[in-house]
PDB file of C-alpha atoms in Angstrom:
ATOM      1  CA  LYS A  67     145.004 102.991  80.513  1.00  0.00           C
ATOM      2  CA  ASN A  68     145.185 106.062  82.750  1.00  0.00           C
ATOM      3  CA  GLU A  69     145.878 109.340  81.009  1.00  0.00           C
ATOM      4  CA  VAL A  70     148.434 110.229  83.682  1.00  0.00           C
ATOM      5  CA  GLU A  71     150.789 107.520  84.885  1.00  0.00           C
ATOM      6  CA  GLN A  72     153.278 107.894  87.703  1.00  0.00           C
ATOM      7  CA  SER A  73     156.200 105.722  88.642  1.00  0.00           C
ATOM      8  CA  PRO A  74     157.131 104.337  90.979  1.00  0.00           C
ATOM      9  CA  GLN A  75     153.955 103.868  93.011  1.00  0.00           C
ATOM     10  CA  ASN A  76     155.980 103.509  96.201  1.00  0.00           C
ATOM     11  CA  LEU A  77     159.540 104.490  96.976  1.00  0.00           C
ATOM     12  CA  THR A  78     161.612 104.023 100.115  1.00  0.00           C
ATOM     13  CA  ALA A  79     165.049 105.601 100.323  1.00  0.00           C
ATOM     14  CA  GLN A  80     167.684 106.568 102.854  1.00  0.00           C
ATOM     15  CA  GLU A  81     168.101 110.131 104.032  1.00  0.00           C
ATOM     16  CA  GLY A  82     170.410 112.024 101.709  1.00  0.00           C
ATOM     17  CA  GLU A  83     169.597 110.060  98.571  1.00  0.00           C
ATOM     18  CA  PHE A  84     168.661 111.720  95.277  1.00  0.00           C
ATOM     19  CA  ILE A  85     165.033 110.961  94.482  1.00  0.00           C
ATOM     20  CA  THR A  86     163.333 110.900  91.089  1.00  0.00           C
ATOM     21  CA  ILE A  87     159.604 110.480  90.517  1.00  0.00           C
ATOM     22  CA  ASN A  88     158.335 110.184  86.971  1.00  0.00           C
ATOM     23  CA  CYS A  89     155.091 111.205  85.305  1.00  0.00           C
ATOM     24  CA  SER A  90     153.953 110.316  81.793  1.00  0.00           C
ATOM     25  CA  TYR A  91     150.773 111.574  80.179  1.00  0.00           C
ATOM     26  CA  SER A  92     148.937 110.767  76.982  1.00  0.00           C
ATOM     27  CA  VAL A  93     146.887 113.924  76.333  1.00  0.00           C
ATOM     28  CA  GLY A  94     147.742 117.389  75.067  1.00  0.00           C
ATOM     29  CA  ILE A  95     148.318 119.688  77.979  1.00  0.00           C
ATOM     30  CA  SER A  96     148.630 123.353  78.763  1.00  0.00           C
ATOM     31  CA  ALA A  97     150.301 122.841  82.126  1.00  0.00           C
ATOM     32  CA  LEU A  98     151.520 120.134  84.478  1.00  0.00           C
ATOM     33  CA  HIS A  99     151.415 120.275  88.256  1.00  0.00           C
ATOM     34  CA  TRP A 100     153.341 118.535  90.983  1.00  0.00           C
ATOM     35  CA  LEU A 101     151.476 118.346  94.277  1.00  0.00           C
ATOM     36  CA  GLN A 102     152.553 117.161  97.717  1.00  0.00           C
ATOM     37  CA  GLN A 103     150.376 115.563 100.366  1.00  0.00           C
ATOM     38  CA  HIS A 104     151.725 114.663 103.798  1.00  0.00           C
ATOM     39  CA  PRO A 105     150.023 111.803 105.678  1.00  0.00           C
ATOM     40  CA  GLY A 106     146.624 112.953 106.881  1.00  0.00           C
ATOM     41  CA  GLY A 107     147.297 116.376 105.445  1.00  0.00           C
ATOM     42  CA  GLY A 108     146.110 118.713 102.783  1.00  0.00           C
ATOM     43  CA  ILE A 109     147.359 119.048  99.238  1.00  0.00           C
ATOM     44  CA  VAL A 110     149.997 121.633  98.444  1.00  0.00           C
ATOM     45  CA  SER A 111     151.031 122.751  94.997  1.00  0.00           C
ATOM     46  CA  LEU A 112     154.795 122.456  94.503  1.00  0.00           C
ATOM     47  CA  PHE A 113     155.168 123.391  90.848  1.00  0.00           C
ATOM     48  CA  MET A 114     153.154 124.319  87.821  1.00  0.00           C
ATOM     49  CA  LEU A 115     155.101 124.142  84.573  1.00  0.00           C
ATOM     50  CA  SER A 116     154.480 124.112  80.872  1.00  0.00           C
ATOM     51  CA  SER A 117     158.055 123.870  79.623  1.00  0.00           C
ATOM     52  CA  GLY A 118     161.634 123.464  80.781  1.00  0.00           C
ATOM     53  CA  LYS A 119     162.593 123.265  84.396  1.00  0.00           C
ATOM     54  CA  LYS A 120     161.758 124.865  87.731  1.00  0.00           C
ATOM     55  CA  LYS A 121     163.662 124.728  91.018  1.00  0.00           C
ATOM     56  CA  HIS A 122     162.543 125.481  94.541  1.00  0.00           C
ATOM     57  CA  GLY A 123     165.022 124.701  97.281  1.00  0.00           C
ATOM     58  CA  ARG A 124     165.892 121.018  97.042  1.00  0.00           C
ATOM     59  CA  LEU A 125     163.070 120.281  94.608  1.00  0.00           C
ATOM     60  CA  ILE A 126     163.462 120.368  90.849  1.00  0.00           C
ATOM     61  CA  ALA A 127     160.736 119.714  88.279  1.00  0.00           C
ATOM     62  CA  THR A 128     161.352 119.169  84.590  1.00  0.00           C
ATOM     63  CA  ILE A 129     159.047 118.617  81.666  1.00  0.00           C
ATOM     64  CA  ASN A 130     159.583 117.375  78.120  1.00  0.00           C
ATOM     65  CA  ILE A 131     156.524 118.314  76.092  1.00  0.00           C
ATOM     66  CA  GLN A 132     157.564 116.320  73.022  1.00  0.00           C
ATOM     67  CA  GLU A 133     157.994 113.139  75.051  1.00  0.00           C
ATOM     68  CA  LYS A 134     154.969 113.888  77.291  1.00  0.00           C
ATOM     69  CA  HIS A 135     157.032 113.261  80.375  1.00  0.00           C
ATOM     70  CA  SER A 136     157.882 115.087  83.571  1.00  0.00           C
ATOM     71  CA  SER A 137     160.157 114.312  86.488  1.00  0.00           C
ATOM     72  CA  LEU A 138     160.269 115.550  90.044  1.00  0.00           C
ATOM     73  CA  HIS A 139     163.683 115.374  91.699  1.00  0.00           C
ATOM     74  CA  ILE A 140     164.528 115.795  95.364  1.00  0.00           C
ATOM     75  CA  THR A 141     168.170 116.381  96.237  1.00  0.00           C
ATOM     76  CA  ALA A 142     169.592 115.530  99.678  1.00  0.00           C
ATOM     77  CA  SER A 143     166.318 113.907 100.719  1.00  0.00           C
ATOM     78  CA  HIS A 144     165.142 114.242 104.307  1.00  0.00           C
ATOM     79  CA  PRO A 145     162.541 112.333 106.372  1.00  0.00           C
ATOM     80  CA  ARG A 146     160.274 115.401 106.222  1.00  0.00           C
ATOM     81  CA  ASP A 147     160.056 114.841 102.455  1.00  0.00           C
ATOM     82  CA  SER A 148     158.059 111.682 103.183  1.00  0.00           C
ATOM     83  CA  ALA A 149     154.710 112.287 101.511  1.00  0.00           C
ATOM     84  CA  VAL A 150     152.598 111.383  98.527  1.00  0.00           C
ATOM     85  CA  TYR A 151     153.592 113.260  95.372  1.00  0.00           C
ATOM     86  CA  ILE A 152     150.882 113.702  92.780  1.00  0.00           C
ATOM     87  CA  CYS A 153     151.298 114.626  89.140  1.00  0.00           C
ATOM     88  CA  ALA A 154     148.343 116.377  87.473  1.00  0.00           C
ATOM     89  CA  VAL A 155     147.787 117.895  84.043  1.00  0.00           C
ATOM     90  CA  ASN A 156     145.565 120.618  82.604  1.00  0.00           C
ATOM     91  CA  GLY A 157     143.995 120.009  79.224  1.00  0.00           C
ATOM     92  CA  MET A 158     144.480 122.430  76.371  1.00  0.00           C
ATOM     93  CA  ASN A 159     141.318 124.423  77.005  1.00  0.00           C
ATOM     94  CA  ARG A 160     140.730 126.647  79.996  1.00  0.00           C
ATOM     95  CA  ASP A 161     137.539 124.771  80.896  1.00  0.00           C
ATOM     96  CA  ASP A 162     139.252 121.381  80.767  1.00  0.00           C
ATOM     97  CA  LYS A 163     139.330 119.519  84.010  1.00  0.00           C
ATOM     98  CA  ILE A 164     142.577 118.585  85.689  1.00  0.00           C
ATOM     99  CA  ILE A 165     143.570 114.925  85.364  1.00  0.00           C
ATOM    100  CA  PHE A 166     145.415 113.447  88.317  1.00  0.00           C
ATOM    101  CA  GLY A 167     147.885 110.615  88.590  1.00  0.00           C
ATOM    102  CA  LYS A 168     147.427 108.167  91.448  1.00  0.00           C
ATOM    103  CA  GLY A 169     150.433 109.468  93.314  1.00  0.00           C
ATOM    104  CA  THR A 170     153.815 108.198  94.429  1.00  0.00           C
ATOM    105  CA  ARG A 171     154.225 107.400  98.097  1.00  0.00           C
ATOM    106  CA  LEU A 172     157.719 108.399  99.216  1.00  0.00           C
ATOM    107  CA  HIS A 173     159.226 107.288 102.505  1.00  0.00           C
ATOM    108  CA  ILE A 174     162.628 108.624 103.530  1.00  0.00           C
ATOM    109  CA  LEU A 175     164.339 106.676 106.281  1.00  0.00           C
ATOM    110  CA  PRO A 176     166.556 108.523 108.783  1.00  0.00           C
TER     111      PRO A 176
ATOM    112  CA  ASN B  11     143.836 135.850 102.186  1.00  0.00           C
ATOM    113  CA  ALA B  12     142.508 132.647 103.709  1.00  0.00           C
ATOM    114  CA  GLY B  13     142.719 130.880 100.333  1.00  0.00           C
ATOM    115  CA  VAL B  14     140.369 127.900 100.163  1.00  0.00           C
ATOM    116  CA  THR B  15     138.626 126.834 103.360  1.00  0.00           C
ATOM    117  CA  GLN B  16     136.400 123.847 104.040  1.00  0.00           C
ATOM    118  CA  THR B  17     133.948 123.137 106.810  1.00  0.00           C
ATOM    119  CA  PRO B  18     133.659 120.856 108.622  1.00  0.00           C
ATOM    120  CA  LYS B  19     137.079 119.209 108.913  1.00  0.00           C
ATOM    121  CA  PHE B  20     135.712 115.936 110.248  1.00  0.00           C
ATOM    122  CA  ARG B  21     132.267 114.379 110.359  1.00  0.00           C
ATOM    123  CA  VAL B  22     130.748 111.039 111.203  1.00  0.00           C
ATOM    124  CA  LEU B  23     127.346 110.265 109.734  1.00  0.00           C
ATOM    125  CA  LYS B  24     124.952 107.374 110.036  1.00  0.00           C
ATOM    126  CA  THR B  25     123.693 105.732 106.851  1.00  0.00           C
ATOM    127  CA  GLY B  26     120.763 107.706 105.474  1.00  0.00           C
ATOM    128  CA  GLN B  27     121.648 111.006 107.142  1.00  0.00           C
ATOM    129  CA  SER B  28     122.231 114.111 105.104  1.00  0.00           C
ATOM    130  CA  MET B  29     124.851 116.808 105.314  1.00  0.00           C
ATOM    131  CA  THR B  30     126.366 119.724 103.430  1.00  0.00           C
ATOM    132  CA  LEU B  31     130.062 120.446 103.029  1.00  0.00           C
ATOM    133  CA  LEU B  32     130.970 124.069 102.511  1.00  0.00           C
ATOM    134  CA  CYS B  33     133.873 125.309 100.431  1.00  0.00           C
ATOM    135  CA  ALA B  34     134.770 128.984 100.430  1.00  0.00           C
ATOM    136  CA  GLN B  35     137.462 130.863  98.517  1.00  0.00           C
ATOM    137  CA  ASP B  36     138.467 134.491  98.749  1.00  0.00           C
ATOM    138  CA  MET B  37     140.560 134.687  95.580  1.00  0.00           C
ATOM    139  CA  ASN B  38     137.713 135.599  93.217  1.00  0.00           C
ATOM    140  CA  HIS B  39     138.244 132.379  91.249  1.00  0.00           C
ATOM    141  CA  GLU B  40     135.697 131.411  88.637  1.00  0.00           C
ATOM    142  CA  TYR B  41     136.314 127.681  88.729  1.00  0.00           C
ATOM    143  CA  MET B  42     135.615 125.485  91.735  1.00  0.00           C
ATOM    144  CA  TYR B  43     135.802 121.722  92.170  1.00  0.00           C
ATOM    145  CA  TRP B  44     134.857 118.972  94.579  1.00  0.00           C
ATOM    146  CA  TYR B  45     137.024 115.835  94.676  1.00  0.00           C
ATOM    147  CA  ARG B  46     137.038 112.712  96.733  1.00  0.00           C
ATOM    148  CA  GLN B  47     140.218 110.875  97.595  1.00  0.00           C
ATOM    149  CA  ASP B  48     140.198 107.177  98.361  1.00  0.00           C
ATOM    150  CA  PRO B  49     143.138 104.823  98.962  1.00  0.00           C
ATOM    151  CA  GLY B  50     144.584 103.557  95.693  1.00  0.00           C
ATOM    152  CA  MET B  51     142.162 105.646  93.611  1.00  0.00           C
ATOM    153  CA  GLY B  52     143.748 109.060  93.554  1.00  0.00           C
ATOM    154  CA  LEU B  53     141.640 112.185  93.341  1.00  0.00           C
ATOM    155  CA  ARG B  54     138.334 111.807  91.527  1.00  0.00           C
ATOM    156  CA  LEU B  55     136.179 114.711  90.432  1.00  0.00           C
ATOM    157  CA  ILE B  56     132.646 114.720  91.821  1.00  0.00           C
ATOM    158  CA  HIS B  57     131.197 118.008  90.520  1.00  0.00           C
ATOM    159  CA  TYR B  58     132.583 121.287  89.361  1.00  0.00           C
ATOM    160  CA  SER B  59     131.541 124.835  88.551  1.00  0.00           C
ATOM    161  CA  VAL B  60     132.847 127.237  85.942  1.00  0.00           C
ATOM    162  CA  GLY B  61     131.129 130.256  87.441  1.00  0.00           C
ATOM    163  CA  GLU B  62     128.446 131.525  89.791  1.00  0.00           C
ATOM    164  CA  GLY B  63     125.138 129.782  89.179  1.00  0.00           C
ATOM    165  CA  THR B  64     126.658 126.959  87.109  1.00  0.00           C
ATOM    166  CA  THR B  65     127.455 123.374  88.042  1.00  0.00           C
ATOM    167  CA  ALA B  66     128.435 120.273  86.097  1.00  0.00           C
ATOM    168  CA  LYS B  67     128.978 116.586  86.782  1.00  0.00           C
ATOM    169  CA  GLY B  68     132.415 115.121  87.103  1.00  0.00           C
ATOM    170  CA  GLU B  69     133.621 111.543  87.120  1.00  0.00           C
ATOM    171  CA  VAL B  70     131.711 110.268  90.191  1.00  0.00           C
ATOM    172  CA  PRO B  71     128.618 112.478  90.726  1.00  0.00           C
ATOM    173  CA  ASP B  72     126.092 109.881  91.899  1.00  0.00           C
ATOM    174  CA  GLY B  73     124.798 110.447  95.419  1.00  0.00           C
ATOM    175  CA  TYR B  74     125.962 114.069  95.529  1.00  0.00           C
ATOM    176  CA  ASN B  75     124.458 117.430  94.671  1.00  0.00           C
ATOM    177  CA  VAL B  76     126.110 120.835  94.493  1.00  0.00           C
ATOM    178  CA  SER B  77     125.199 124.489  94.382  1.00  0.00           C
ATOM    179  CA  ARG B  78     127.111 127.668  93.523  1.00  0.00           C
ATOM    180  CA  LEU B  79     124.763 130.471  94.485  1.00  0.00           C
ATOM    181  CA  LYS B  80     127.632 132.824  95.312  1.00  0.00           C
ATOM    182  CA  LYS B  81     130.922 133.002  93.457  1.00  0.00           C
ATOM    183  CA  GLN B  82     132.966 132.433  96.605  1.00  0.00           C
ATOM    184  CA  ASN B  83     131.047 129.385  97.869  1.00  0.00           C
ATOM    185  CA  PHE B  84     130.621 125.879  96.490  1.00  0.00           C
ATOM    186  CA  LEU B  85     128.425 123.515  98.494  1.00  0.00           C
ATOM    187  CA  LEU B  86     128.483 119.732  98.284  1.00  0.00           C
ATOM    188  CA  GLY B  87     125.425 117.909  99.570  1.00  0.00           C
ATOM    189  CA  LEU B  88     124.854 114.300 100.489  1.00  0.00           C
ATOM    190  CA  GLU B  89     121.107 113.695 100.655  1.00  0.00           C
ATOM    191  CA  SER B  90     121.240 110.137 101.998  1.00  0.00           C
ATOM    192  CA  ALA B  91     124.725 109.130 103.056  1.00  0.00           C
ATOM    193  CA  ALA B  92     126.031 105.636 102.300  1.00  0.00           C
ATOM    194  CA  PRO B  93     129.119 103.850 103.643  1.00  0.00           C
ATOM    195  CA  SER B  94     130.585 104.023 100.112  1.00  0.00           C
ATOM    196  CA  GLN B  95     130.785 107.786 100.578  1.00  0.00           C
ATOM    197  CA  THR B  96     133.310 107.416 103.386  1.00  0.00           C
ATOM    198  CA  SER B  97     136.238 109.368 102.002  1.00  0.00           C
ATOM    199  CA  VAL B  98     138.314 112.493 102.249  1.00  0.00           C
ATOM    200  CA  TYR B  99     136.749 115.354 100.316  1.00  0.00           C
ATOM    201  CA  PHE B 100     138.823 118.155  98.853  1.00  0.00           C
ATOM    202  CA  CYS B 101     137.577 121.361  97.396  1.00  0.00           C
ATOM    203  CA  ALA B 102     139.690 123.360  94.975  1.00  0.00           C
ATOM    204  CA  SER B 103     139.468 126.582  93.049  1.00  0.00           C
ATOM    205  CA  LYS B 104     141.327 127.672  89.960  1.00  0.00           C
ATOM    206  CA  ASP B 105     142.448 130.954  88.547  1.00  0.00           C
ATOM    207  CA  ARG B 106     142.540 131.830  84.860  1.00  0.00           C
ATOM    208  CA  ILE B 107     146.154 130.692  84.444  1.00  0.00           C
ATOM    209  CA  TYR B 108     145.374 127.124  85.467  1.00  0.00           C
ATOM    210  CA  GLU B 109     146.888 127.109  88.987  1.00  0.00           C
ATOM    211  CA  GLN B 110     144.602 125.112  91.240  1.00  0.00           C
ATOM    212  CA  TYR B 111     144.413 125.765  94.988  1.00  0.00           C
ATOM    213  CA  PHE B 112     143.185 123.097  97.373  1.00  0.00           C
ATOM    214  CA  GLY B 113     141.309 123.304 100.633  1.00  0.00           C
ATOM    215  CA  PRO B 114     142.518 121.360 103.686  1.00  0.00           C
ATOM    216  CA  GLY B 115     140.048 118.519 103.215  1.00  0.00           C
ATOM    217  CA  THR B 116     137.054 117.063 105.057  1.00  0.00           C
ATOM    218  CA  ARG B 117     137.316 113.563 106.453  1.00  0.00           C
ATOM    219  CA  LEU B 118     133.873 111.938 106.314  1.00  0.00           C
ATOM    220  CA  THR B 119     132.965 108.577 107.802  1.00  0.00           C
ATOM    221  CA  VAL B 120     129.579 107.012 107.141  1.00  0.00           C
ATOM    222  CA  THR B 121     128.686 104.149 109.468  1.00  0.00           C
TER     223      THR B 121
END
């Protein structure tokens, strides 16, 4: 079983829909990251969080440490949001490597 | 700041050829990483470094070597390329508060 699981693996939605991508992890963490990768593109960090909730524009990330679960929400989705979204976690120690989920491929139809 | 840069961006190699991928960061980060990304596999750690002069194996180190002679540079070498090493390679560096910054990637094809 992977230490970081994302769901769904693939998601297609209409423009304007509210999108939720989930991430569950099984290890103790010091921080969780949400990353975005456009087709053929590089990897961009969207959020790093260790508790609560963060918001940036139409993107919202939440984390529940007790339940070992995080969600990434996109409000008023747009075709330019089409990308792979990757959840990743830092272990408890500074030297711990980052563990990545396999990503969620999001496709927003116009 | 340029952040994390990688050279080259694209490369095609024949089986058995060698090459070196260069990763450079100008953020004075201690930690640097090399990942490969393959369809359906996610990002997998090849090698990493926790400081100048140090390197360590990650999840998939076979067929690769690395060096960190200068703090700002992390080199990934393929001594004898194989088709199984066709992939997109990402370098990353990390600051002390766990934020990881990625390079733009190198797309390598081994024929």
